[in-house]
Amino acid sequence: MAIFAIIFTALSYASAIGLFLIIGWYVYVQKFAKYLGNIPGPTPLPVIGNALMFTDSNATLKVCDKLFKEHGKITKVWIGIEPIILVSDYKAIETILSSAKLIEKSQLYKFLHSWLGSGLLTSAGPKWKKRRRMLTPSYHFQILEQFVPTFNKVSNNLVQELKNINNKNCLDIYPYVTLATLDVICETAMGVPINALQNKTSNYVHSVKEMGRITMERVFSPLQQIDLLYGFTENGKTEQECLKILHGHTLSVIKTRKEELGRDPNSSVDNMVDEFGKKKKIAFLDMLLQTTDNGQPLSDDDIREEVDTFMFEGHDTTASGVSFTLYEIANNPDVQKKILEEQNDIFGNDDRDATYQDLANMRYLEMVIKEGLRLYPSVPLYARTAFEDIQLTDDIWCPKGSTIAILAYHIHRDPRFFSDPEKFNPDRFAAENNTGKNPYSFVPFSAGPRNCIGQKFAFMELKSMISKIVRNFELSPVVPAHKPELVAEAILKSNNGIMIKLQERYERTHL
């Protein structure tokens, strides 16, 4: 009898807790009911909301596409007790991105705080404005020009790595490109080569990949969003291991670089020269070490936040852009022919490295890259928090405290702005066709006050890497035909790889 009493008591407590959660959820939902009633969306379940729709990141884009078709270009879902307003409506996107007030990133970005702290990507308010103003000079063209030799060196290493592969008839290009972009960002952000292409099993490389995966899984998991429970999950334990490696590496590099600068009488960024009197390459870290805030140098943790942010934002995003663009080049021989003609006009028969001016002259390749980013935006969705009630359209308001998710992937494929939107057509971005009447229909780097500070850096790296590959290889589709299964993690990826075929141009012309 005692056992039955215990069971009965336990069930009573469980029922009471369940009832409490349902009542709490209902009360919380009513807080937003005034405005959310005007926004259509699927019916949520108590407590968990619509979270079950997003348990598989492979299906996120398809689910959003289905929601937009069923409920319109502004729709809502609930993840646990949090309302998320999904937007692919042009007017609403323009309102959000052009606003000087709507610049606070969504609470969903809090899952990056353990890695990135409150750096440029995740900070808000006065701190973000101060950091943005502080870091903008780091992306001046005179600074970016110094990175071109690094782009060339890593691109050459990538080409050599691809040449060493025995079977190039069915190659997943993404793993190779992502290691190359990690090499670029490590050297340009920290000034320290990590040689990821040669050291593929590096703990640092593995930790970067794991943190990207974990972050997105937390976004759509009500259980993992609860910090108290998250620490006991497998992802929580993995994250702690990864953070020890990532933070340890960055802080070690900062310490070493500070000691080197302290010993160098010419340690000013303006005075850095080598033994031949030529100006040294300057990493972002060097500039951060000499940046002051109200006359005081940044702390090691402040510097680590920004260096880690550079690593996160400038690694997988670029790898995604390069890989998907190469896929489309392989599947569009007419486009590849035009790219090669432009490369021949610039380089002739010379196999030299590209200069800053050469990269600027690759205008057709830039159109190709933009079209690649239209179809496959590296960041397919990004989110803001409404700090006050915001009117998105004539009859739809977004209540204070709710999350607004902008679906760049979907606005990029809207036939109202891009005819035959599924077709890869770089000529869309020709000067005579790109009238600029709808600037918020193409937002791979966001737009407005909080646009990506590193987009010029990204375009230079994309051009450098793709130029080297096309000059050295003929790209073609694999057989049987391959179509990427798009996955919306923190970065757009393909669940089944990005498969292409490579043939060395030298071999092709000497058969």
Coordinates of C-alpha atoms in Angstrom, one line a residue, residues 35-225:
Y35 CA -0.6 41.8 -31.7
L36 CA 0.2 38.2 -32.5
G37 CA -3.4 37.5 -33.3
N38 CA -2.9 39.4 -36.6
I39 CA 0.0 37.2 -37.5
P40 CA -1.0 33.8 -39.0
G41 CA 0.8 30.6 -38.1
P42 CA 0.4 26.9 -37.1
T43 CA -1.4 26.0 -33.9
P44 CA 1.2 25.6 -31.1
L45 CA 1.1 22.8 -28.5
P46 CA 1.1 23.8 -24.8
V47 CA 4.6 24.4 -23.3
I48 CA 6.6 23.2 -26.3
G49 CA 4.9 25.3 -29.0
N50 CA 5.8 24.4 -32.5
A51 CA 9.3 23.1 -31.6
L52 CA 8.6 19.6 -32.9
M53 CA 8.4 21.1 -36.5
F54 CA 12.1 22.0 -36.2
T55 CA 13.7 19.0 -34.5
D56 CA 15.6 18.2 -37.7
S57 CA 17.9 21.0 -39.0
N58 CA 17.9 19.3 -42.4
A59 CA 14.2 20.3 -42.8
T60 CA 14.3 23.9 -41.4
L61 CA 14.3 25.6 -44.8
K62 CA 11.6 23.3 -46.1
V63 CA 9.4 23.9 -43.0
C64 CA 9.8 27.7 -43.4
D65 CA 9.0 27.4 -47.1
K66 CA 5.8 25.4 -46.3
L67 CA 4.8 28.0 -43.6
F68 CA 5.2 30.9 -46.0
K69 CA 3.1 29.1 -48.6
E70 CA 0.4 28.3 -46.1
H71 CA 0.3 31.5 -44.0
G72 CA 1.9 34.2 -46.0
K73 CA 5.3 35.9 -46.0
I74 CA 5.0 37.0 -42.4
T75 CA 4.1 34.1 -40.1
K76 CA 4.8 33.1 -36.5
V77 CA 5.9 30.0 -34.6
W78 CA 6.5 29.3 -31.0
I79 CA 9.6 27.6 -29.7
G80 CA 8.7 26.7 -26.2
I81 CA 7.3 29.9 -24.8
E82 CA 9.2 32.2 -27.2
P83 CA 7.3 33.6 -30.2
I84 CA 9.4 33.9 -33.4
I85 CA 8.1 35.9 -36.3
L86 CA 9.4 34.6 -39.6
V87 CA 9.7 37.2 -42.3
S88 CA 10.3 37.0 -46.0
D89 CA 8.2 40.0 -46.9
Y90 CA 10.1 42.8 -48.7
K91 CA 8.5 45.8 -46.9
A92 CA 9.0 44.2 -43.5
I93 CA 12.6 43.3 -44.2
E94 CA 13.3 46.9 -45.4
T95 CA 11.6 48.2 -42.2
I96 CA 13.7 46.0 -40.0
L97 CA 17.1 46.3 -41.6
S98 CA 17.0 50.0 -42.4
S99 CA 16.1 50.9 -38.8
A100 CA 18.7 52.6 -36.7
K101 CA 16.8 51.3 -33.6
L102 CA 16.2 47.7 -34.5
I103 CA 19.8 46.7 -34.1
E104 CA 19.7 44.4 -31.1
K105 CA 20.4 40.7 -32.0
S106 CA 17.8 38.1 -30.9
Q107 CA 18.1 36.3 -27.6
L108 CA 18.8 33.2 -29.8
Y109 CA 22.4 34.6 -30.2
K110 CA 22.9 34.1 -26.4
F111 CA 24.0 30.5 -27.3
L112 CA 27.1 32.0 -28.9
H113 CA 28.0 34.0 -25.8
S114 CA 30.0 31.2 -24.1
W115 CA 32.3 31.2 -27.2
L116 CA 32.2 34.8 -28.5
G117 CA 31.3 36.7 -25.4
S118 CA 29.8 40.1 -26.2
G119 CA 31.9 40.9 -29.3
L120 CA 30.8 42.7 -32.4
L121 CA 28.4 40.0 -33.5
T122 CA 26.5 39.5 -30.2
S123 CA 26.8 42.8 -28.4
A124 CA 24.1 45.5 -28.4
G125 CA 23.4 49.1 -27.5
P126 CA 26.3 51.5 -26.7
K127 CA 28.9 48.6 -26.5
W128 CA 28.1 47.5 -30.1
K129 CA 28.2 51.1 -31.4
K130 CA 31.6 51.7 -29.7
R131 CA 33.0 48.4 -31.0
R132 CA 31.7 49.0 -34.5
R133 CA 33.3 52.4 -34.6
M134 CA 36.5 51.0 -33.1
L135 CA 36.8 48.1 -35.6
T136 CA 35.7 49.8 -38.8
P137 CA 39.3 51.1 -39.6
S138 CA 40.5 47.5 -39.6
Y139 CA 38.6 46.9 -42.8
H140 CA 40.1 49.9 -44.7
F141 CA 41.3 48.9 -48.2
Q142 CA 44.9 49.6 -47.3
I143 CA 44.6 47.0 -44.5
L144 CA 42.7 44.5 -46.7
E145 CA 45.4 44.8 -49.4
Q146 CA 48.0 43.4 -47.0
F147 CA 46.0 40.2 -46.8
V148 CA 46.2 39.4 -50.5
P149 CA 49.5 37.4 -50.1
T150 CA 47.8 35.3 -47.4
F151 CA 44.8 34.7 -49.7
N152 CA 47.2 33.6 -52.5
K153 CA 49.4 31.4 -50.3
V154 CA 46.4 29.5 -48.9
S155 CA 44.7 29.3 -52.3
N156 CA 47.9 27.8 -53.7
N157 CA 48.0 25.3 -50.9
L158 CA 44.4 24.3 -51.6
V159 CA 45.1 23.8 -55.3
Q160 CA 48.1 21.6 -54.5
E161 CA 45.9 19.6 -52.0
L162 CA 43.3 19.1 -54.7
K163 CA 45.9 18.0 -57.2
N164 CA 47.2 15.3 -54.8
I165 CA 43.8 13.6 -54.6
N166 CA 43.8 10.4 -56.6
N167 CA 40.1 10.3 -57.6
K168 CA 38.7 13.7 -58.6
N169 CA 35.6 12.3 -60.5
C170 CA 33.3 12.6 -57.5
L171 CA 34.8 15.0 -55.0
D172 CA 33.1 16.7 -52.0
I173 CA 34.8 20.1 -52.3
Y174 CA 33.4 21.5 -49.0
P175 CA 35.8 19.8 -46.5
Y176 CA 38.9 21.1 -48.4
V177 CA 37.6 24.6 -48.8
T178 CA 36.5 24.9 -45.1
L179 CA 40.1 24.0 -44.0
A180 CA 41.5 26.5 -46.4
T181 CA 39.2 29.3 -45.2
L182 CA 40.2 28.4 -41.6
D183 CA 43.8 28.8 -42.5
V184 CA 43.1 32.2 -44.0
I185 CA 41.1 33.5 -41.0
C186 CA 43.7 32.2 -38.5
E187 CA 46.5 34.0 -40.2
T188 CA 44.7 37.2 -40.9
A189 CA 42.9 37.4 -37.5
M190 CA 45.7 36.2 -35.3
G191 CA 48.8 36.3 -37.4
V192 CA 49.5 32.7 -36.7
P193 CA 49.3 29.9 -39.3
I194 CA 47.4 26.9 -38.1
N195 CA 48.0 24.8 -41.3
A196 CA 44.5 23.2 -41.1
L197 CA 44.9 21.9 -44.7
Q198 CA 47.9 19.8 -43.7
N199 CA 46.6 19.1 -40.1
K200 CA 43.0 18.0 -40.7
T201 CA 42.7 16.3 -37.3
S202 CA 43.6 19.4 -35.3
N203 CA 41.6 19.8 -32.1
Y204 CA 41.1 23.4 -32.9
V205 CA 39.6 22.6 -36.3
H206 CA 37.3 20.0 -34.7
S207 CA 36.2 22.4 -31.9
V208 CA 35.2 25.2 -34.4
K209 CA 33.0 22.7 -36.3
E210 CA 31.4 21.3 -33.2
M211 CA 30.5 24.8 -31.8
G212 CA 28.7 25.7 -35.1
R213 CA 26.7 22.5 -34.9
I214 CA 25.8 22.8 -31.2
T215 CA 24.7 26.4 -31.4
M216 CA 22.0 25.6 -34.0
E217 CA 20.8 22.5 -32.2
R218 CA 20.2 24.6 -29.1
V219 CA 18.2 27.2 -31.0
F220 CA 15.4 24.7 -31.8
S221 CA 15.6 22.6 -28.6
P222 CA 13.4 23.8 -25.7
L223 CA 15.2 21.4 -23.4
Q224 CA 18.7 22.6 -24.4
Q225 CA 17.6 26.2 -24.1

